[in-house]
Amino acid sequence: MPVRKESFVQTLRAQWLGQQMRELREQRGYTLKQAAEFLERDFSSVARYERAEWPFRRGVVVSLLDLYGEHGQRERARLIQLAEDAWRTDRWDDDYDELVDASFIDFPWLESRAVHICSFDAMLMPGLMQTPHYAEAVIRNAEGAKATDFSVGKWLQLRMDRQRILDREPPVRISAVIDESVLRRPIGDAALMRDQLAHLGELLRRPTIKVRILPMSVGLHPGLDGSFVLFRMPKPYPEVAYAETLSGRLFMESPKSKRYADAYDRLVAMALDESESAKLIMTIAEEL
C-alpha cells in the first residue's frame, strides 16, 4: 500500500524564511541554478523552498548560509531557528525576542501581503485611515517625553508609507468596525478632527473599503478586551490575528486566530450598516 504524504502547512514562519533566504541569495549574487548545483538538487527545488511550498530543512539552510557567505552568528541562529520551527503556527514574540529585530513578520509586512484586512478599533482611527495631522498627534502622544521632530517624522513617514497599499493592484480589501467613541474622542483641535472625519468619509467611497460604526448605545460586546486586527492572507497561508497591549504585541495564526475572527463577525452584526455609519460620521463632523 502506498504511503500517504501529508501536505505541508505553509506557515508564516516558513514564508518569512523563504523570503529571507531568497533575498540573501540575490544580495550575494547567486542564481537558483547555482544554489541548486551546490546542493546537488534540481533548481526548481530551491524555488519551492523559497516560496515555502516545501519546508526548508535545517541542513539545507546551513549549507546555503555557507554558500552565501553568511557567517554572522546572530543571523545564522535566527534563520536556523526559523527552519527548525517552520511548522509552528503559535505566537512567536516570546520565542524570537532575542533573535530577531522589529522587522520580523511585523505589522507592515502583514499589511502588504494580506488580501483582506479586518479591524476593530476601540480607541483610535485605523492607521490606514489616519490623516497626517491625526497620525502625528497620536505618534507624539505615544513617544511621550522622548519625542523629537526626527523620531516623530520617522514614524509618521512609516505610517504614511503603509497607506500606499490602499492604491495597490490588485487592491486589498479593508473592513473596519470603529467604536463611536473614536469619532468623538478629541485628537488635537476641532479642525483636525473635522479633517479626519472628512477623510474617513472620502475613503468610504472606495469599493474596497467598508466601515461600520459600533454605536455607544451598544453595551456588552465581544470587543471589550480591546482593539485587534485580522489579516486574511492569500491561500494557502493562514489567517493572522494581531493585538497590542502594554506588555507587548501578539501575533496569532490559526487556530488561535479563530477567536478573533468570530469576535469580528459578531461586532459586524452589532454595528450600524454602512449607510447608517456614513450618516453618523457626517453628523459628528458637522457637530464639530
Short mmCIF file of C-alpha atoms in Angstrom, two decimals:
data_model
loop_
_atom_site.label_atom_id
_atom_site.label_comp_id
_atom_site.label_asym_id
_atom_site.label_seq_id
_atom_site.Cartn_x
_atom_site.Cartn_y
_atom_site.Cartn_z
CA MET A 1 0.00 0.00 0.00
CA PRO A 2 1.44 3.41 -0.94
CA VAL A 3 2.35 5.72 1.91
CA ARG A 4 0.13 8.77 2.16
CA LYS A 5 2.09 12.00 2.03
CA GLU A 6 0.91 14.72 4.39
CA SER A 7 0.81 18.18 2.85
CA PHE A 8 2.97 20.85 4.44
CA VAL A 9 1.04 23.65 6.13
CA GLN A 10 2.57 26.80 4.69
CA THR A 11 3.00 28.78 7.86
CA LEU A 12 4.07 32.40 8.10
CA ARG A 13 7.37 31.29 9.61
CA ALA A 14 8.01 29.20 6.50
CA GLN A 15 7.02 32.07 4.21
CA TRP A 16 9.22 34.51 6.09
CA LEU A 17 12.19 32.12 6.00
CA GLY A 18 11.75 31.58 2.27
CA GLN A 19 11.68 35.31 1.61
CA GLN A 20 14.76 35.91 3.76
CA MET A 21 16.73 33.15 2.05
CA ARG A 22 15.74 34.42 -1.40
CA GLU A 23 16.79 37.97 -0.55
CA LEU A 24 20.09 36.74 0.87
CA ARG A 25 20.76 34.69 -2.27
CA GLU A 26 20.03 37.66 -4.52
CA GLN A 27 22.14 40.03 -2.40
CA ARG A 28 25.12 37.69 -2.71
CA GLY A 29 24.67 37.36 -6.48
CA TYR A 30 23.71 33.69 -6.74
CA THR A 31 21.12 32.26 -9.13
CA LEU A 32 18.67 29.50 -8.32
CA LYS A 33 20.65 27.23 -10.61
CA GLN A 34 23.92 27.90 -8.78
CA ALA A 35 22.30 27.30 -5.38
CA ALA A 36 20.75 24.07 -6.66
CA GLU A 37 24.05 22.84 -8.09
CA PHE A 38 25.73 23.45 -4.74
CA LEU A 39 23.01 21.42 -3.00
CA GLU A 40 23.12 18.81 -5.81
CA ARG A 41 19.40 19.28 -6.43
CA ASP A 42 17.16 20.50 -9.22
CA PHE A 43 16.88 24.31 -9.32
CA SER A 44 13.07 24.05 -9.02
CA SER A 45 13.57 22.51 -5.58
CA VAL A 46 15.29 25.65 -4.31
CA ALA A 47 12.50 27.75 -5.82
CA ARG A 48 9.93 25.69 -3.91
CA TYR A 49 11.90 26.19 -0.70
CA GLU A 50 11.92 29.95 -1.23
CA ARG A 51 8.17 30.00 -1.96
CA ALA A 52 7.54 27.90 1.17
CA GLU A 53 5.94 25.18 -0.94
CA TRP A 54 8.42 22.81 0.68
CA PRO A 55 9.77 23.35 4.20
CA PHE A 56 13.41 24.36 4.42
CA ARG A 57 15.35 21.73 6.35
CA ARG A 58 17.90 22.80 8.89
CA GLY A 59 20.74 21.19 6.92
CA VAL A 60 19.71 22.93 3.71
CA VAL A 61 19.66 26.32 5.42
CA VAL A 62 23.09 25.71 6.97
CA SER A 63 24.53 24.70 3.59
CA LEU A 64 23.09 27.72 1.81
CA LEU A 65 24.32 30.09 4.51
CA ASP A 66 27.80 28.66 3.97
CA LEU A 67 27.47 29.16 0.22
CA TYR A 68 26.19 32.72 0.58
CA GLY A 69 28.99 33.59 2.97
CA GLU A 70 26.69 34.43 5.87
CA HIS A 71 28.86 33.75 8.91
CA GLY A 72 27.34 36.18 11.43
CA GLN A 73 26.42 34.15 14.48
CA ARG A 74 23.22 36.05 15.26
CA GLU A 75 21.89 35.97 11.69
CA ARG A 76 22.71 32.28 11.27
CA ALA A 77 21.00 31.45 14.56
CA ARG A 78 17.90 33.40 13.52
CA LEU A 79 17.48 31.65 10.18
CA ILE A 80 18.34 28.19 11.51
CA GLN A 81 15.80 28.65 14.33
CA LEU A 82 13.16 29.58 11.75
CA ALA A 83 13.94 26.42 9.78
CA GLU A 84 13.54 24.29 12.89
CA ASP A 85 10.22 25.96 13.75
CA ALA A 86 8.79 26.35 10.23
CA TRP A 87 5.87 24.06 11.06
CA ARG A 88 4.70 26.13 14.05
CA THR A 89 1.63 28.37 13.95
CA ASP A 90 1.61 29.69 17.52
CA ARG A 91 2.63 33.18 18.59
CA TRP A 92 6.27 33.99 18.01
CA ASP A 93 7.02 37.10 20.02
CA ASP A 94 8.26 35.32 23.15
CA ASP A 95 10.28 32.74 21.24
CA TYR A 96 12.09 35.13 18.91
CA ASP A 97 12.59 38.15 21.13
CA GLU A 98 16.34 37.58 21.39
CA LEU A 99 16.86 36.52 17.78
CA VAL A 100 15.00 38.99 15.58
CA ASP A 101 14.65 42.69 15.12
CA ALA A 102 11.46 44.69 14.73
CA SER A 103 11.24 43.83 11.02
CA PHE A 104 10.38 40.18 11.70
CA ILE A 105 6.89 39.46 10.43
CA ASP A 106 5.92 42.94 11.53
CA PHE A 107 2.68 44.82 11.02
CA PRO A 108 3.56 46.47 7.68
CA TRP A 109 4.81 43.12 6.38
CA LEU A 110 1.42 41.54 7.06
CA GLU A 111 -0.48 44.53 5.66
CA SER A 112 1.46 44.37 2.40
CA ARG A 113 0.65 40.67 1.90
CA ALA A 114 -2.94 40.38 3.14
CA VAL A 115 -5.85 40.18 0.72
CA HIS A 116 -8.34 41.39 3.35
CA ILE A 117 -7.60 43.39 6.50
CA CYS A 118 -10.32 43.49 9.14
CA SER A 119 -10.03 45.56 12.31
CA PHE A 120 -11.92 46.51 15.41
CA ASP A 121 -10.81 49.93 16.62
CA ALA A 122 -11.86 50.87 20.12
CA MET A 123 -9.65 53.89 20.83
CA LEU A 124 -8.21 55.43 17.65
CA MET A 125 -8.79 55.59 13.92
CA PRO A 126 -7.32 52.68 11.97
CA GLY A 127 -3.74 53.52 10.96
CA LEU A 128 -4.53 53.06 7.28
CA MET A 129 -7.27 55.70 7.54
CA GLN A 130 -5.47 58.39 9.55
CA THR A 131 -4.64 61.80 8.13
CA PRO A 132 -1.05 63.02 8.58
CA HIS A 133 -2.06 65.51 11.29
CA TYR A 134 -4.10 62.93 13.19
CA ALA A 135 -1.27 60.39 12.91
CA GLU A 136 1.31 62.92 14.11
CA ALA A 137 -0.74 63.72 17.21
CA VAL A 138 -1.09 60.02 18.01
CA ILE A 139 2.62 59.37 17.48
CA ARG A 140 3.69 62.31 19.64
CA ASN A 141 1.46 61.03 22.43
CA ALA A 142 2.92 57.52 22.13
CA GLU A 143 6.50 58.81 22.12
CA GLY A 144 5.87 60.96 25.18
CA ALA A 145 8.75 62.91 26.68
CA LYS A 146 11.29 61.25 24.38
CA ALA A 147 9.58 62.56 21.24
CA THR A 148 11.76 64.57 18.87
CA ASP A 149 10.91 66.02 15.49
CA PHE A 150 13.19 63.42 13.94
CA SER A 151 11.65 60.42 15.70
CA VAL A 152 8.10 61.62 15.11
CA GLY A 153 8.89 62.33 11.46
CA LYS A 154 10.34 58.86 11.01
CA TRP A 155 7.27 57.10 12.44
CA LEU A 156 4.91 59.41 10.59
CA GLN A 157 6.59 58.63 7.27
CA LEU A 158 6.30 54.91 8.00
CA ARG A 159 2.59 55.26 8.68
CA MET A 160 2.01 57.24 5.51
CA ASP A 161 4.06 54.73 3.52
CA ARG A 162 1.84 51.96 4.83
CA GLN A 163 -1.18 53.68 3.34
CA ARG A 164 0.17 53.07 -0.17
CA ILE A 165 -1.40 49.62 -0.05
CA LEU A 166 -4.79 51.32 -0.46
CA ASP A 167 -3.82 52.05 -4.08
CA ARG A 168 -2.04 48.81 -4.90
CA GLU A 169 -3.04 46.36 -7.63
CA PRO A 170 -4.69 44.01 -7.04
CA PRO A 171 -6.49 46.06 -4.39
CA VAL A 172 -6.53 44.95 -0.77
CA ARG A 173 -9.93 44.85 0.90
CA ILE A 174 -10.19 46.89 4.09
CA SER A 175 -13.00 46.39 6.59
CA ALA A 176 -13.25 48.12 9.95
CA VAL A 177 -15.63 48.26 12.85
CA ILE A 178 -14.96 51.53 14.69
CA ASP A 179 -16.36 52.36 18.10
CA GLU A 180 -18.40 55.58 18.05
CA SER A 181 -16.23 56.97 20.84
CA VAL A 182 -13.30 57.05 18.39
CA LEU A 183 -15.20 59.56 16.24
CA ARG A 184 -15.91 61.73 19.25
CA ARG A 185 -12.54 61.49 21.02
CA PRO A 186 -10.78 64.87 20.53
CA ILE A 187 -7.38 64.21 18.98
CA GLY A 188 -5.96 67.70 18.53
CA ASP A 189 -8.36 70.56 17.87
CA ALA A 190 -11.77 70.59 16.21
CA ALA A 191 -10.30 71.43 12.80
CA LEU A 192 -8.04 68.38 12.93
CA MET A 193 -10.98 66.12 13.81
CA ARG A 194 -13.17 67.61 11.06
CA ASP A 195 -10.44 66.90 8.52
CA GLN A 196 -10.05 63.36 9.86
CA LEU A 197 -13.76 62.60 9.66
CA ALA A 198 -13.96 64.16 6.19
CA HIS A 199 -11.05 61.95 5.12
CA LEU A 200 -12.83 58.91 6.52
CA GLY A 201 -15.93 59.86 4.55
CA GLU A 202 -13.87 60.12 1.36
CA LEU A 203 -12.38 56.67 1.93
CA LEU A 204 -15.86 55.17 2.26
CA ARG A 205 -16.46 55.98 -1.40
CA ARG A 206 -13.91 53.37 -2.38
CA PRO A 207 -15.48 49.99 -3.18
CA THR A 208 -12.69 48.13 -1.39
CA ILE A 209 -13.14 49.94 1.95
CA LYS A 210 -16.00 49.11 4.30
CA VAL A 211 -16.55 50.85 7.65
CA ARG A 212 -19.21 50.17 10.24
CA ILE A 213 -19.64 52.19 13.41
CA LEU A 214 -20.39 50.43 16.68
CA PRO A 215 -22.78 52.86 18.42
CA MET A 216 -22.22 53.83 22.03
CA SER A 217 -25.72 52.55 22.79
CA VAL A 218 -24.34 49.01 22.49
CA GLY A 219 -23.35 47.81 25.94
CA LEU A 220 -21.60 44.47 26.22
CA HIS A 221 -19.89 43.34 23.03
CA PRO A 222 -17.02 41.00 22.02
CA GLY A 223 -14.55 43.87 21.57
CA LEU A 224 -14.41 44.95 25.20
CA ASP A 225 -10.95 43.44 25.60
CA GLY A 226 -9.56 45.97 23.15
CA SER A 227 -8.68 46.64 19.54
CA PHE A 228 -7.41 43.95 17.20
CA VAL A 229 -6.64 43.33 13.55
CA LEU A 230 -7.32 40.26 11.47
CA PHE A 231 -5.13 39.66 8.41
CA ARG A 232 -6.67 37.32 5.86
CA MET A 233 -3.75 36.10 3.80
CA PRO A 234 -3.72 34.62 0.28
CA LYS A 235 -4.10 30.86 0.21
CA PRO A 236 -2.50 28.66 1.44
CA TYR A 237 -1.22 30.95 4.18
CA PRO A 238 -3.11 31.09 7.48
CA GLU A 239 -5.21 33.90 8.83
CA VAL A 240 -3.33 36.02 11.40
CA ALA A 241 -4.74 37.95 14.35
CA TYR A 242 -2.87 40.86 15.92
CA ALA A 243 -3.45 42.51 19.27
CA GLU A 244 -1.33 45.02 21.13
CA THR A 245 -1.07 45.51 24.88
CA LEU A 246 1.18 47.44 27.24
CA SER A 247 3.18 44.24 27.70
CA GLY A 248 3.84 43.70 24.01
CA ARG A 249 2.48 42.60 20.65
CA LEU A 250 0.65 39.35 19.96
CA PHE A 251 0.50 37.68 16.54
CA MET A 252 -1.60 34.51 16.33
CA GLU A 253 -2.12 32.12 13.44
CA SER A 254 -4.92 29.61 13.01
CA PRO A 255 -6.45 28.01 15.05
CA LYS A 256 -5.87 30.66 17.75
CA SER A 257 -6.90 33.44 15.37
CA LYS A 258 -10.39 31.92 15.07
CA ARG A 259 -11.43 33.54 18.35
CA TYR A 260 -10.72 36.95 16.83
CA ALA A 261 -12.47 36.08 13.57
CA ASP A 262 -15.59 35.04 15.50
CA ALA A 263 -15.44 38.24 17.58
CA TYR A 264 -15.13 40.37 14.45
CA ASP A 265 -18.16 38.73 12.82
CA ARG A 266 -20.21 39.38 15.95
CA LEU A 267 -19.08 43.02 16.04
CA VAL A 268 -20.12 43.48 12.40
CA ALA A 269 -23.56 42.11 13.24
CA MET A 270 -23.93 44.54 16.19
CA ALA A 271 -22.66 47.64 14.34
CA LEU A 272 -24.61 50.05 12.16
CA ASP A 273 -24.76 49.17 8.49
CA GLU A 274 -22.54 51.03 6.04
CA SER A 275 -25.13 53.64 5.09
CA GLU A 276 -26.07 54.41 8.70
CA SER A 277 -22.39 54.53 9.63
CA ALA A 278 -21.64 57.07 6.89
CA LYS A 279 -24.51 59.26 8.11
CA LEU A 280 -23.27 59.14 11.71
CA ILE A 281 -19.75 60.10 10.62
CA MET A 282 -21.15 63.08 8.71
CA THR A 283 -23.35 64.13 11.63
CA ILE A 284 -20.47 64.10 14.11
CA ALA A 285 -18.28 66.04 11.68
CA GLU A 286 -20.98 68.71 11.34
CA GLU A 287 -21.26 68.96 15.15
CA LEU A 288 -17.59 69.92 15.27
#
